[in-house]
Structures are given as structure tokens and as C-alpha cells.
Tab-separated table of C-alpha atoms and ligand atoms in Angstrom:
chain	number	residue	atom	x	y	z
Y	1	MET	CA	54.299	-30.206	19.349
Y	2	ALA	CA	53.228	-28.223	16.295
Y	3	LYS	CA	55.062	-25.579	14.346
Y	4	VAL	CA	52.955	-22.486	13.679
Y	5	LEU	CA	54.220	-20.163	10.951
Y	6	CYS	CA	52.713	-16.694	11.103
Y	7	VAL	CA	53.211	-14.094	8.374
Y	8	LEU	CA	52.486	-10.523	9.468
Y	9	TYR	CA	53.185	-7.072	8.084
Y	10	ASP	CA	56.192	-5.057	9.194
Y	11	ASP	CA	56.180	-2.884	12.296
Y	12	PRO	CA	55.732	0.892	11.870
Y	13	VAL	CA	58.878	2.516	10.410
Y	14	ASP	CA	59.441	4.348	13.697
Y	15	GLY	CA	59.163	1.167	15.716
Y	16	TYR	CA	56.454	-0.725	17.557
Y	17	PRO	CA	54.213	1.792	19.383
Y	18	ASP	CA	54.433	2.153	23.144
Y	19	SER	CA	51.327	4.325	23.354
Y	20	TYR	CA	48.109	4.754	21.393
Y	21	ALA	CA	45.774	7.586	20.364
Y	22	ARG	CA	42.881	6.069	22.309
Y	23	HIS	CA	42.813	4.092	25.526
Y	24	GLU	CA	39.787	1.918	25.031
Y	25	LEU	CA	37.659	0.337	22.338
Y	26	PRO	CA	33.869	0.210	22.310
Y	27	ARG	CA	32.695	-3.139	23.613
Y	28	ILE	CA	30.980	-5.238	20.953
Y	29	ASP	CA	29.577	-8.698	21.788
Y	30	HIS	CA	27.610	-9.529	18.663
Y	31	TYR	CA	27.676	-8.699	14.991
Y	32	PRO	CA	24.521	-7.617	13.143
Y	33	GLY	CA	22.378	-10.727	12.804
Y	34	GLY	CA	23.465	-12.150	16.126
Y	35	GLN	CA	26.741	-14.009	15.475
Y	36	THR	CA	28.969	-13.658	18.537
Y	37	VAL	CA	32.399	-12.078	18.288
Y	38	PRO	CA	35.262	-14.567	18.845
Y	39	THR	CA	35.154	-16.431	22.137
Y	40	PRO	CA	38.606	-17.896	22.847
Y	41	GLU	CA	39.214	-19.223	26.344
Y	42	SER	CA	41.433	-16.199	26.959
Y	43	ILE	CA	43.495	-13.543	25.172
Y	44	ASP	CA	46.927	-12.123	25.979
Y	45	PHE	CA	46.408	-8.561	24.756
Y	46	GLU	CA	44.584	-5.344	25.499
Y	47	PRO	CA	42.097	-4.596	22.695
Y	48	GLY	CA	43.425	-1.522	20.877
Y	49	GLN	CA	47.048	-2.691	20.686
Y	50	LEU	CA	48.815	-3.181	17.345
Y	51	LEU	CA	48.603	-6.950	16.885
Y	52	GLY	CA	48.877	-7.445	13.120
Y	53	SER	CA	52.546	-6.456	12.751
Y	54	VAL	CA	55.547	-8.667	13.373
Y	55	SER	CA	56.120	-7.503	16.965
Y	56	GLY	CA	52.394	-7.731	17.710
Y	57	GLU	CA	52.505	-11.469	16.877
Y	58	LEU	CA	48.692	-11.530	17.161
Y	59	ARG	CA	49.753	-12.078	20.802
Y	60	LEU	CA	49.872	-15.836	20.247
Y	61	ARG	CA	53.361	-16.626	21.513
Y	62	GLU	CA	52.589	-17.039	25.188
Y	63	TYR	CA	49.625	-19.327	24.509
Y	64	LEU	CA	51.441	-21.448	21.903
Y	65	GLU	CA	54.691	-21.848	23.835
Y	66	ARG	CA	52.850	-22.606	27.067
Y	67	ASN	CA	51.253	-25.512	25.205
Y	68	GLY	CA	54.566	-26.746	23.842
Y	69	HIS	CA	54.221	-25.418	20.305
Y	70	GLU	CA	56.708	-23.441	18.263
Y	71	LEU	CA	55.813	-20.026	16.776
Y	72	VAL	CA	57.767	-18.519	13.896
Y	73	VAL	CA	56.758	-14.983	12.895
Y	74	THR	CA	58.034	-13.260	9.774
Y	75	SER	CA	57.114	-10.595	7.237
Y	76	ASP	CA	59.477	-12.088	4.647
Y	77	LYS	CA	56.974	-13.925	2.486
Y	78	ASP	CA	57.775	-13.687	-1.226
Y	79	GLY	CA	60.195	-15.604	-3.399
Y	80	PRO	CA	61.975	-18.936	-3.036
Y	81	ASP	CA	64.548	-17.556	-0.567
Y	82	SER	CA	61.992	-16.014	1.768
Y	83	VAL	CA	61.733	-17.045	5.413
Y	84	PHE	CA	58.158	-18.116	4.705
Y	85	GLU	CA	59.146	-20.492	1.937
Y	86	ARG	CA	61.980	-21.915	4.052
Y	87	GLU	CA	59.958	-22.388	7.237
Y	88	LEU	CA	56.871	-23.709	5.436
Y	89	VAL	CA	58.501	-27.052	4.684
Y	90	ASP	CA	57.793	-28.481	8.161
Y	91	ALA	CA	55.045	-26.144	9.391
Y	92	ASP	CA	51.807	-27.633	10.724
Y	93	VAL	CA	49.821	-24.398	10.723
Y	94	VAL	CA	50.133	-21.225	8.637
Y	95	ILE	CA	48.560	-17.940	9.704
Y	96	SER	CA	48.429	-15.008	7.318
Y	97	GLN	CA	46.500	-11.776	6.897
Y	98	PRO	CA	45.027	-10.662	3.557
Y	99	PHE	CA	46.702	-7.254	4.033
Y	100	TRP	CA	50.122	-8.900	3.726
Y	101	PRO	CA	49.190	-12.213	2.196
Y	102	ALA	CA	51.449	-15.246	2.325
Y	103	TYR	CA	50.468	-16.677	-1.037
Y	104	LEU	CA	49.869	-20.363	-0.395
Y	105	THR	CA	50.121	-21.628	-3.950
Y	106	ALA	CA	49.644	-25.227	-5.092
Y	107	GLU	CA	53.412	-25.516	-5.428
Y	108	ARG	CA	54.020	-24.298	-1.882
Y	109	ILE	CA	51.267	-26.545	-0.527
Y	110	SER	CA	52.865	-29.558	-2.211
Y	111	LYS	CA	56.153	-28.796	-0.429
Y	112	ALA	CA	54.508	-28.368	2.986
Y	113	LYS	CA	54.164	-32.002	3.924
Y	114	ASN	CA	53.060	-31.359	7.543
Y	115	LEU	CA	50.584	-28.592	6.768
Y	116	LYS	CA	47.102	-29.222	8.154
Y	117	LEU	CA	45.595	-25.810	8.809
Y	118	ALA	CA	45.776	-22.407	7.087
Y	119	ILE	CA	44.181	-19.604	9.074
Y	120	THR	CA	43.308	-16.248	7.567
Y	121	ALA	CA	43.537	-13.680	10.345
Y	122	GLY	CA	40.785	-11.611	8.765
Y	123	ILE	CA	38.420	-12.422	5.914
Y	124	GLY	CA	39.105	-13.542	2.352
Y	125	SER	CA	41.166	-16.696	1.800
Y	126	ASP	CA	41.858	-16.241	-1.905
Y	127	HIS	CA	45.607	-16.009	-1.174
Y	128	VAL	CA	45.316	-19.746	-0.539
Y	129	ASP	CA	44.894	-21.918	-3.624
Y	130	LEU	CA	41.600	-23.348	-2.377
Y	131	GLN	CA	41.479	-26.079	-4.982
Y	132	ALA	CA	44.945	-27.241	-3.886
Y	133	ALA	CA	43.787	-27.046	-0.251
Y	134	ILE	CA	40.798	-29.228	-1.171
Y	135	ASP	CA	43.004	-31.689	-3.046
Y	136	ASN	CA	45.507	-31.897	-0.167
Y	137	ASP	CA	42.891	-32.192	2.570
Y	138	LEU	CA	43.911	-28.992	4.356
Y	139	THR	CA	41.580	-27.074	6.603
Y	140	VAL	CA	41.271	-23.395	5.677
Y	141	ALA	CA	39.544	-21.138	8.183
Y	142	GLU	CA	39.011	-17.388	8.478
Y	143	VAL	CA	37.535	-15.107	11.114
Y	144	THR	CA	34.228	-14.446	9.426
Y	145	TYR	CA	32.658	-11.049	10.246
Y	146	SER	CA	35.698	-9.887	12.251
Y	147	ASN	CA	36.337	-6.888	9.999
Y	148	SER	CA	33.230	-6.688	7.817
Y	149	ILE	CA	31.915	-3.552	9.503
Y	150	SER	CA	35.405	-2.025	9.415
Y	151	VAL	CA	35.481	-2.489	5.625
Y	152	SER	CA	31.966	-1.119	5.207
Y	153	GLU	CA	32.975	2.078	7.021
Y	154	HIS	CA	36.063	2.451	4.824
Y	155	THR	CA	33.913	1.921	1.736
Y	156	VAL	CA	31.453	4.658	2.669
Y	157	MET	CA	34.404	6.961	3.355
Y	158	MET	CA	35.820	6.192	-0.097
Y	159	ILE	CA	32.514	6.766	-1.891
Y	160	LEU	CA	32.122	10.164	-0.225
Y	161	SER	CA	35.793	11.020	-0.786
Y	162	LEU	CA	35.625	10.289	-4.511
Y	163	VAL	CA	32.309	11.924	-5.247
Y	164	ARG	CA	33.051	15.029	-3.165
Y	165	ASN	CA	36.665	15.245	-4.430
Y	166	TYR	CA	38.032	15.163	-0.880
Y	167	LEU	CA	41.620	13.989	-1.406
Y	168	PRO	CA	42.599	16.502	-4.138
Y	169	SER	CA	40.991	19.270	-2.057
Y	170	HIS	CA	42.972	18.158	0.981
Y	171	ASP	CA	46.134	18.290	-1.133
Y	172	VAL	CA	45.352	21.940	-1.945
Y	173	VAL	CA	45.344	22.778	1.763
Y	174	ARG	CA	48.530	20.809	2.462
Y	175	SER	CA	50.332	22.630	-0.309
Y	176	GLY	CA	49.368	26.063	1.071
Y	177	GLY	CA	46.742	26.798	-1.582
Y	178	TRP	CA	43.138	27.968	-1.452
Y	179	ASN	CA	41.834	27.699	-4.979
Y	180	ILE	CA	38.206	26.752	-4.436
Y	181	ALA	CA	37.475	26.344	-8.148
Y	182	ASP	CA	40.178	23.712	-8.498
Y	183	CYS	CA	38.628	21.762	-5.644
Y	184	VAL	CA	34.966	21.985	-6.643
Y	185	SER	CA	35.167	21.477	-10.376
Y	186	ARG	CA	34.998	17.707	-9.769
Y	187	SER	CA	32.918	17.790	-6.578
Y	188	TYR	CA	29.321	16.496	-6.406
Y	189	ASP	CA	26.747	15.501	-3.809
Y	190	VAL	CA	26.020	11.833	-3.334
Y	191	GLU	CA	22.382	12.662	-2.586
Y	192	GLY	CA	20.082	11.382	-5.315
Y	193	MET	CA	22.742	9.212	-6.964
Y	194	HIS	CA	22.203	5.549	-7.805
Y	195	VAL	CA	24.622	3.411	-5.811
Y	196	GLY	CA	24.961	-0.309	-6.514
Y	197	SER	CA	26.715	-3.056	-4.597
Y	198	VAL	CA	28.115	-6.159	-6.242
Y	199	ALA	CA	27.077	-8.677	-3.565
Y	200	ALA	CA	25.045	-8.020	-0.462
Y	201	GLY	CA	26.793	-10.307	1.998
Y	202	ARG	CA	28.035	-9.084	5.341
Y	203	ILE	CA	30.018	-6.139	3.948
Y	204	GLY	CA	27.784	-5.313	0.987
Y	205	ALA	CA	24.645	-5.235	3.132
Y	206	ALA	CA	26.404	-3.135	5.794
Y	207	VAL	CA	27.431	-0.626	3.109
Y	208	LEU	CA	23.868	-0.425	1.771
Y	209	ARG	CA	22.558	0.058	5.297
Y	210	ARG	CA	25.065	2.828	6.011
Y	211	LEU	CA	24.325	4.628	2.737
Y	212	LYS	CA	20.539	4.655	3.153
Y	213	PRO	CA	20.463	7.890	5.235
Y	214	PHE	CA	22.248	9.703	2.387
Y	215	ASP	CA	19.010	9.620	0.369
Y	216	VAL	CA	20.506	7.700	-2.523
Y	217	HIS	CA	18.840	5.079	-4.714
Y	218	LEU	CA	20.242	1.715	-3.669
Y	219	HIS	CA	20.817	-1.294	-5.936
Y	220	TYR	CA	22.482	-4.671	-5.585
Y	221	PHE	CA	23.386	-7.744	-7.570
Y	222	ASP	CA	23.937	-11.044	-5.781
Y	223	ARG	CA	23.416	-14.705	-6.578
Y	224	VAL	CA	20.935	-14.922	-3.722
Y	225	ARG	CA	18.394	-12.230	-2.911
Y	226	LEU	CA	18.185	-10.545	0.474
Y	227	PRO	CA	15.056	-11.335	2.497
Y	228	GLU	CA	12.094	-9.373	1.170
Y	229	GLU	CA	11.719	-7.377	4.401
Y	230	VAL	CA	15.370	-6.269	4.208
Y	231	GLU	CA	14.939	-5.189	0.573
Y	232	ARG	CA	11.886	-3.201	1.631
Y	233	GLU	CA	13.545	-1.687	4.705
Y	234	LEU	CA	16.555	-0.503	2.686
Y	235	GLY	CA	14.506	0.380	-0.381
Y	236	VAL	CA	17.085	-1.485	-2.441
Y	237	THR	CA	16.544	-2.803	-5.989
Y	238	TRP	CA	17.903	-6.265	-6.872
Y	239	HIS	CA	19.274	-6.868	-10.364
Y	240	LEU	CA	19.436	-10.206	-12.113
Y	241	THR	CA	22.792	-9.429	-13.724
Y	242	VAL	CA	25.716	-7.197	-12.907
Y	243	GLU	CA	25.466	-5.685	-16.417
Y	244	GLU	CA	21.900	-4.580	-15.752
Y	245	MET	CA	22.903	-3.020	-12.438
Y	246	VAL	CA	25.978	-1.087	-13.529
Y	247	ALA	CA	24.087	0.456	-16.442
Y	248	VAL	CA	21.861	2.420	-14.053
Y	249	CYS	CA	24.368	3.290	-11.314
Y	250	ASP	CA	26.514	6.350	-10.669
Y	251	VAL	CA	28.596	4.570	-8.036
Y	252	VAL	CA	29.394	0.851	-7.948
Y	253	THR	CA	30.967	-0.756	-4.906
Y	254	ILE	CA	32.370	-4.291	-5.021
Y	255	HIS	CA	31.871	-6.747	-2.147
Y	256	CYS	CA	31.997	-10.292	-3.538
Y	257	PRO	CA	34.861	-12.690	-2.810
Y	258	LEU	CA	37.480	-13.385	-5.485
Y	259	HIS	CA	36.886	-16.795	-7.010
Y	260	PRO	CA	36.665	-18.141	-10.558
Y	261	GLU	CA	33.187	-16.659	-11.089
Y	262	THR	CA	34.183	-13.138	-10.074
Y	263	GLU	CA	37.752	-12.847	-11.331
Y	264	ASN	CA	38.086	-10.087	-13.947
Y	265	MET	CA	34.359	-9.292	-13.702
Y	266	PHE	CA	35.012	-5.579	-14.285
Y	267	ASP	CA	36.809	-5.856	-17.601
Y	268	GLU	CA	36.796	-3.274	-20.393
Y	269	ALA	CA	33.437	-4.546	-21.659
Y	270	LEU	CA	31.636	-4.250	-18.299
Y	271	ILE	CA	33.201	-0.891	-17.470
Y	272	GLY	CA	32.085	0.203	-20.950
Y	273	LYS	CA	28.481	-0.586	-19.981
Y	274	MET	CA	28.615	1.774	-16.992
Y	275	LYS	CA	27.293	5.334	-17.222
Y	276	ARG	CA	30.024	7.696	-18.376
Y	277	GLY	CA	31.534	9.383	-15.328
Y	278	SER	CA	30.733	6.608	-12.846
Y	279	TYR	CA	32.792	5.753	-9.805
Y	280	ILE	CA	34.026	2.330	-8.704
Y	281	VAL	CA	35.036	1.513	-5.152
Y	282	ASN	CA	36.673	-1.855	-4.640
Y	283	THR	CA	37.519	-3.034	-1.148
Y	284	ALA	CA	36.979	-6.699	-2.092
Y	285	ARG	CA	39.893	-7.983	-4.180
Y	286	ALA	CA	41.956	-6.351	-6.931
Y	287	LYS	CA	41.619	-9.181	-9.428
Y	288	ILE	CA	37.848	-8.715	-9.612
Y	289	VAL	CA	38.696	-5.756	-11.855
Y	290	ASP	CA	41.021	-5.593	-14.861
Y	291	ARG	CA	43.947	-3.432	-13.728
Y	292	ASP	CA	44.623	-1.787	-17.071
Y	293	ALA	CA	40.973	-1.358	-18.029
Y	294	VAL	CA	40.513	0.746	-14.874
Y	295	VAL	CA	43.469	2.966	-15.779
Y	296	ALA	CA	42.228	3.418	-19.363
Y	297	ALA	CA	38.685	4.241	-18.189
Y	298	LEU	CA	39.969	6.897	-15.772
Y	299	GLU	CA	42.107	8.410	-18.498
Y	300	SER	CA	39.245	8.486	-21.006
Y	301	GLY	CA	36.657	9.797	-18.531
Y	302	GLN	CA	34.502	6.663	-18.689
Y	303	LEU	CA	35.202	6.442	-14.950
Y	304	ALA	CA	35.227	9.658	-12.889
Y	305	GLY	CA	37.062	7.944	-10.037
Y	306	TYR	CA	38.335	4.665	-8.635
Y	307	ALA	CA	39.135	3.992	-5.002
Y	308	GLY	CA	39.958	0.897	-3.065
Y	309	ASP	CA	42.440	-0.725	-0.763
Y	310	VAL	CA	43.043	-4.008	-2.559
Y	311	TRP	CA	45.907	-4.559	-4.990
Y	312	PHE	CA	47.637	-7.400	-6.759
Y	313	PRO	CA	50.205	-8.398	-5.812
Y	314	GLN	CA	50.462	-7.123	-2.272
Y	315	PRO	CA	52.622	-5.223	-1.725
Y	316	PRO	CA	52.353	-3.757	-5.243
Y	317	PRO	CA	55.536	-2.764	-7.060
Y	318	GLU	CA	56.536	0.904	-6.949
Y	319	ASP	CA	55.533	1.350	-10.576
Y	320	HIS	CA	52.054	-0.182	-10.198
Y	321	PRO	CA	49.876	2.064	-12.410
Y	322	TRP	CA	47.215	2.454	-9.707
Y	323	ARG	CA	49.683	4.540	-7.687
Y	324	THR	CA	49.749	7.246	-10.359
Y	325	MET	CA	46.516	6.936	-12.377
Y	326	PRO	CA	44.253	10.023	-12.394
Y	327	HIS	CA	41.290	10.453	-10.032
Y	328	GLU	CA	42.229	7.615	-7.707
Y	329	GLY	CA	41.580	7.405	-3.994
Y	330	MET	CA	43.679	4.369	-3.173
Y	331	THR	CA	44.973	3.281	0.226
Y	332	PRO	CA	47.174	0.324	1.094
Y	333	HIS	CA	45.134	-2.694	2.186
Y	334	ILE	CA	44.055	-1.300	5.549
Y	335	SER	CA	40.272	-1.219	5.720
Y	336	GLY	CA	39.993	-4.505	7.587
Y	337	SER	CA	42.997	-3.965	9.823
Y	338	SER	CA	41.936	-1.098	12.081
Y	339	LEU	CA	43.028	-1.632	15.681
Y	340	SER	CA	39.370	-2.409	16.411
Y	341	ALA	CA	39.326	-5.157	13.781
Y	342	GLN	CA	42.693	-6.545	14.872
Y	343	ALA	CA	41.371	-7.210	18.370
Y	344	ARG	CA	38.570	-9.316	16.871
Y	345	TYR	CA	40.578	-11.260	14.322
Y	346	ALA	CA	43.438	-11.921	16.754
Y	347	ALA	CA	40.890	-13.333	19.209
Y	348	GLY	CA	39.287	-15.330	16.374
Y	349	THR	CA	42.650	-16.767	15.341
Y	350	ARG	CA	43.217	-17.807	18.932
Y	351	GLU	CA	39.765	-19.415	19.039
Y	352	ILE	CA	40.493	-21.409	15.864
Y	353	LEU	CA	43.861	-22.559	17.243
Y	354	GLU	CA	42.313	-23.597	20.556
Y	355	CYS	CA	39.700	-25.659	18.707
Y	356	PHE	CA	42.325	-27.211	16.429
Y	357	PHE	CA	44.717	-28.204	19.212
Y	358	GLU	CA	41.968	-29.421	21.553
Y	359	GLY	CA	40.255	-31.451	18.826
Y	360	ARG	CA	37.071	-29.375	19.044
Y	361	PRO	CA	35.162	-28.405	15.887
Y	362	ILE	CA	35.988	-25.003	14.430
Y	363	ARG	CA	32.862	-22.855	14.090
Y	364	ASP	CA	31.094	-23.565	10.828
Y	365	ASP	CA	31.042	-19.815	10.153
Y	366	TYR	CA	34.857	-19.810	10.128
Y	367	LEU	CA	35.379	-22.782	7.809
Y	368	ILE	CA	36.302	-22.297	4.152
Y	369	VAL	CA	37.751	-25.722	3.291
Y	370	GLN	CA	37.628	-28.911	5.331
Y	371	GLY	CA	37.531	-32.626	4.643
Y	372	GLY	CA	38.500	-32.295	0.992
Y	373	ASP	CA	35.774	-29.833	0.017
Y	374	LEU	CA	34.514	-26.299	0.479
Y	375	ALA	CA	32.887	-26.123	3.901
Y	376	GLY	CA	30.940	-23.758	6.162
Y	377	ALA	CA	31.140	-20.137	5.026
Y	378	GLY	CA	33.375	-21.224	2.140
Y	379	ALA	CA	30.740	-23.553	0.713
Y	380	HIS	CA	28.350	-20.625	0.657
Y	381	SER	CA	30.538	-17.913	-0.858
Y	382	TYR	CA	33.298	-19.540	-2.910
Y	383	SER	CA	33.336	-21.831	-5.936
Y	384	ARG	CA	35.672	-24.695	-6.726
Y	385	GLY	CA	38.531	-24.147	-9.158
Y	386	LYS	CA	41.379	-21.723	-9.169
Y	387	ALA	CA	41.221	-17.947	-9.587
Y	388	GLU	CA	44.449	-17.032	-11.393
G	401	NDP	P1	30.211	-12.617	2.695
G	401	NDP	O1	30.529	-14.046	2.483
G	401	NDP	O2	29.339	-12.222	3.824
G	401	NDP	O3	29.563	-12.019	1.380
G	401	NDP	C1	30.002	-12.323	0.105
G	401	NDP	C2	28.822	-12.203	-0.824
G	401	NDP	O4	29.304	-12.295	-2.154
G	401	NDP	C3	27.786	-13.299	-0.615
G	401	NDP	O5	26.508	-12.703	-0.498
G	401	NDP	C4	27.905	-14.102	-1.898
G	401	NDP	O6	26.699	-14.601	-2.393
G	401	NDP	C5	28.345	-13.045	-2.864
G	401	NDP	N1	28.895	-13.618	-4.075
G	401	NDP	C6	29.768	-14.648	-4.204
G	401	NDP	N2	29.995	-14.897	-5.486
G	401	NDP	C7	29.261	-14.023	-6.187
G	401	NDP	C8	29.066	-13.822	-7.574
G	401	NDP	N3	29.679	-14.579	-8.477
G	401	NDP	N4	28.248	-12.840	-7.954
G	401	NDP	C9	27.612	-12.079	-7.032
G	401	NDP	N5	27.733	-12.238	-5.704
G	401	NDP	C10	28.556	-13.200	-5.291
G	401	NDP	O7	31.640	-11.881	2.798
G	401	NDP	P2	31.981	-10.427	3.350
G	401	NDP	O8	30.906	-9.497	2.918
G	401	NDP	O9	32.356	-10.470	4.772
G	401	NDP	O10	33.337	-10.164	2.531
G	401	NDP	C11	33.313	-10.064	1.119
G	401	NDP	C12	34.725	-9.972	0.587
G	401	NDP	O11	35.317	-8.748	0.996
G	401	NDP	C13	35.694	-11.034	1.133
G	401	NDP	O12	35.596	-12.240	0.410
G	401	NDP	C14	37.030	-10.378	0.935
G	401	NDP	O13	37.521	-10.663	-0.361
G	401	NDP	C15	36.718	-8.899	1.034
G	401	NDP	N6	37.237	-8.342	2.284
G	401	NDP	C16	38.111	-7.305	2.205
G	401	NDP	C17	38.666	-6.788	3.345
G	401	NDP	C18	39.594	-5.623	3.280
G	401	NDP	O14	40.309	-5.364	4.259
G	401	NDP	N7	39.613	-4.860	2.203
G	401	NDP	C19	38.403	-7.353	4.672
G	401	NDP	C20	37.348	-8.351	4.647
G	401	NDP	C21	36.846	-8.857	3.488
G	401	NDP	P3	26.038	-15.969	-1.932
G	401	NDP	O15	25.140	-15.562	-0.834
G	401	NDP	O16	25.351	-16.483	-3.121
G	401	NDP	O17	27.185	-16.844	-1.538
């Protein structure tokens, strides 16, 4: 019997929903490029239900208890007196979502003597100290691609919202006003702008693809170039360095993982190399940018806007400066947790658990760390060492 410790975000303040805005989700079998969506033996939910909150339990309880395992679900994840810290001591498996990350630090890993598997219900396992996972022979797995398209849609929304000044204009309506000049004095068309993506992996490439019909000039920077035919199809320009790319862009969108190579990439110096009045959208990870450099650049006008859904820590304190900085279009970390995405990553979590308990290999695409080293998708996208 294994103990599975699952950290999920709180239920809605008005309680767990008993009805939903829509009754069905579009059926998707494959992601772009052909990878199949998760294929567990079965699922115990209707796609479209809220699964990522405490009462949703990723609908794992029935399956786990039927197989003799114990499931502990909590949202209480931070600090030495948290339920997470207490229950971790004898847990075999930890499941956590990046939206409400259970930070699996080296110290916590060293206390979790039974821990064998850490599953990210979603994508992005930087809340796990990957070097400590390597050193302690843990398996770290995530549900690769499960919410990549969800994030790309959110990103396009944020680019349009910032450039067109949507949120402040919406506020004018909500407050009973109608002053057009106030709304439009920071509103531009995206058409003709130069838009660059830091990384063209699953999300970055999907963003580029979605932006193409807006008649923008597309750019990207990545360690590995896209296939030539994809570059041609998208009309996208590759840059050898991020510095070279940001210097020519009006909008920069960030889609690389957080790891030692990318941490603090957008510091004061790099932001200073951007065109004055540029926009940054960051749906990757907060620590890829310098928190205070972003605030200063918005205040000085070096940046015309900053939007994103990733913060550090999560949840951020009430006085986090990104809540009140000018020209922001922030959301809580939601882009990868739409009800559509939840159905996929809950099914993917189930698939990983089934493989783990039945001694079958976990899909290579889902592996980040295994056998004392980066593995599968992790070997491709992450680097060894610790991002602080
Ligand atoms: P992918 O692995 O498909 O793509 C990541 C890309 O980043 C790869 O092309 C990789 O390049 C590139 N990369 C890695 N390091 C660097 C570097 N130092 N410089 C430039 N490029 C680099 O991942 P996804 O596109 O699916 O996800 C990207 C990130 O988005 C996740 O790691 C996660 O942090 C974040 N995310 C956020 C979500 C949200 O809800 N806001 C949800 C899902 C993901 P290479 O090919 O060389 O490895």
C-alpha cells in the first residue's frame, strides 16, 4: 500500500460547483505533432468538471482506494506546520500543480524517506528541486503537452489585451464611465509589430502559429532551431541570442522553462536593451524575470506593459509589487488550469500512477528525472543544478 499526498488549490469561495457554464468539451485525441492525449485505463470524472481544487481531488480517490492505497489531499502546503510538511514524512508519491505548487525543496526531500515519485499535474516541475531529486533517485514526471495550447491561448489574449489597452478600458465601463480618450491614449494595433518568443517549444511555437494571422513580424530565440519548413511556414526569424532578439521586438513573450540557464534572464540589463515602450508577456515562470526590474521599467516607461500569470512565490503576498505596478495585465496562475486542461492533466496523472503501480514504464514524454539523472522531456528542456 502506498501513501499518495496530493496538494491542490482551494475550492471556489462559494463552494464546489454543482453545475457548469458548458455541458461538454470538444473532443481532442492528439496534440499538434501527433502525441496522443493521456490514455489511462479509465477515468472517474466527466471532462469539464473542476478537478484541480481540493474537492475535485483530480478524481483519484476511487482508483487509489480500490487498489489499497491511501490518498491525502490538502491545500495547506507552506511552512513547517503545514499539512503537506507533516504528511510528506511517510508519503510514497507527491502530486502537485504548478498553479499551487508544493515546493519540494532539498530539505523536504531529505525528510521524505519513502518518496519515490513526484508528479506535476500540469507542466513545469521547477517547484521540485530537480538536482535533489536526481541525487535522491526520485522519479519526477509531468503531463507534457496537457495544457500547452491552453497557455498559448492565454498568451495571445494577454498580448492583445496589453497592446490594445483592454483591461483599463474595461475598468472604465465597469465604473460607469465613457471617456474614450482615456481608453485609447495607450491603445495600439498589433498589426505590423515585431513579436518575439523566448523559446519555440510546444507553447512558444503554438503562440507563434496563433499570432501569424495578425500580420506581425515573428521572431524567436531558442537553443535549437525549428525545422526549416516550419520557419518558412510561419515566416519567423531565429536569433542567435536573446539580446539580439529583444532589441528588434515590440512584444516579447517568454516560453522557456525555469532552470539555472534561464533564471533572471530578463534583468535590468536585458530589459534595458529592449526598445523603449515594449511589452513583456510571461506565462512561463516568474523567476525568469527580475521582479523589481520589471516594476522599475514600467514606472520609467522602458516597458509599456507587462502581463503574465506566473508569480513567485505562489500565492504571492498581498503586498507583492506586481499587484499594484502600472500597466500590468496580471492574472493568478490560471492559464494552464482551464477546465479543458484539467481534464487532460487529471487523466495524465492517472496514467502516470497506473504505470507506476503496475510497474510499467512511464511515457518518455512525461519523464523529467529518473534513475538519478534528467530523463525524457526533462533531459531535453532542463539543465542540471538548482534554480534559486
Ligand atoms: P517545451 O519543453 O515544449 O518547450 C520549452 C522550450 O524552451 C524548448 O524548446 C527548450 O529548448 C527551450 N529552452 C530551454 N532552455 C532554454 C534556454 N536557456 N534558452 C532558450 N530556450 C530554452 O515546454 P512547453 O512549451 O510545454 O512549456 C514551457 C514552459 O511553460 C514550462 O516549462 C512551464 O514553465 C511553463 N508553463 C506554464 C504554464 C502556465 O499555466 N502558466 C503551464 C504549462 C507550462 P530545447 O529544445 O533546446 O530544449
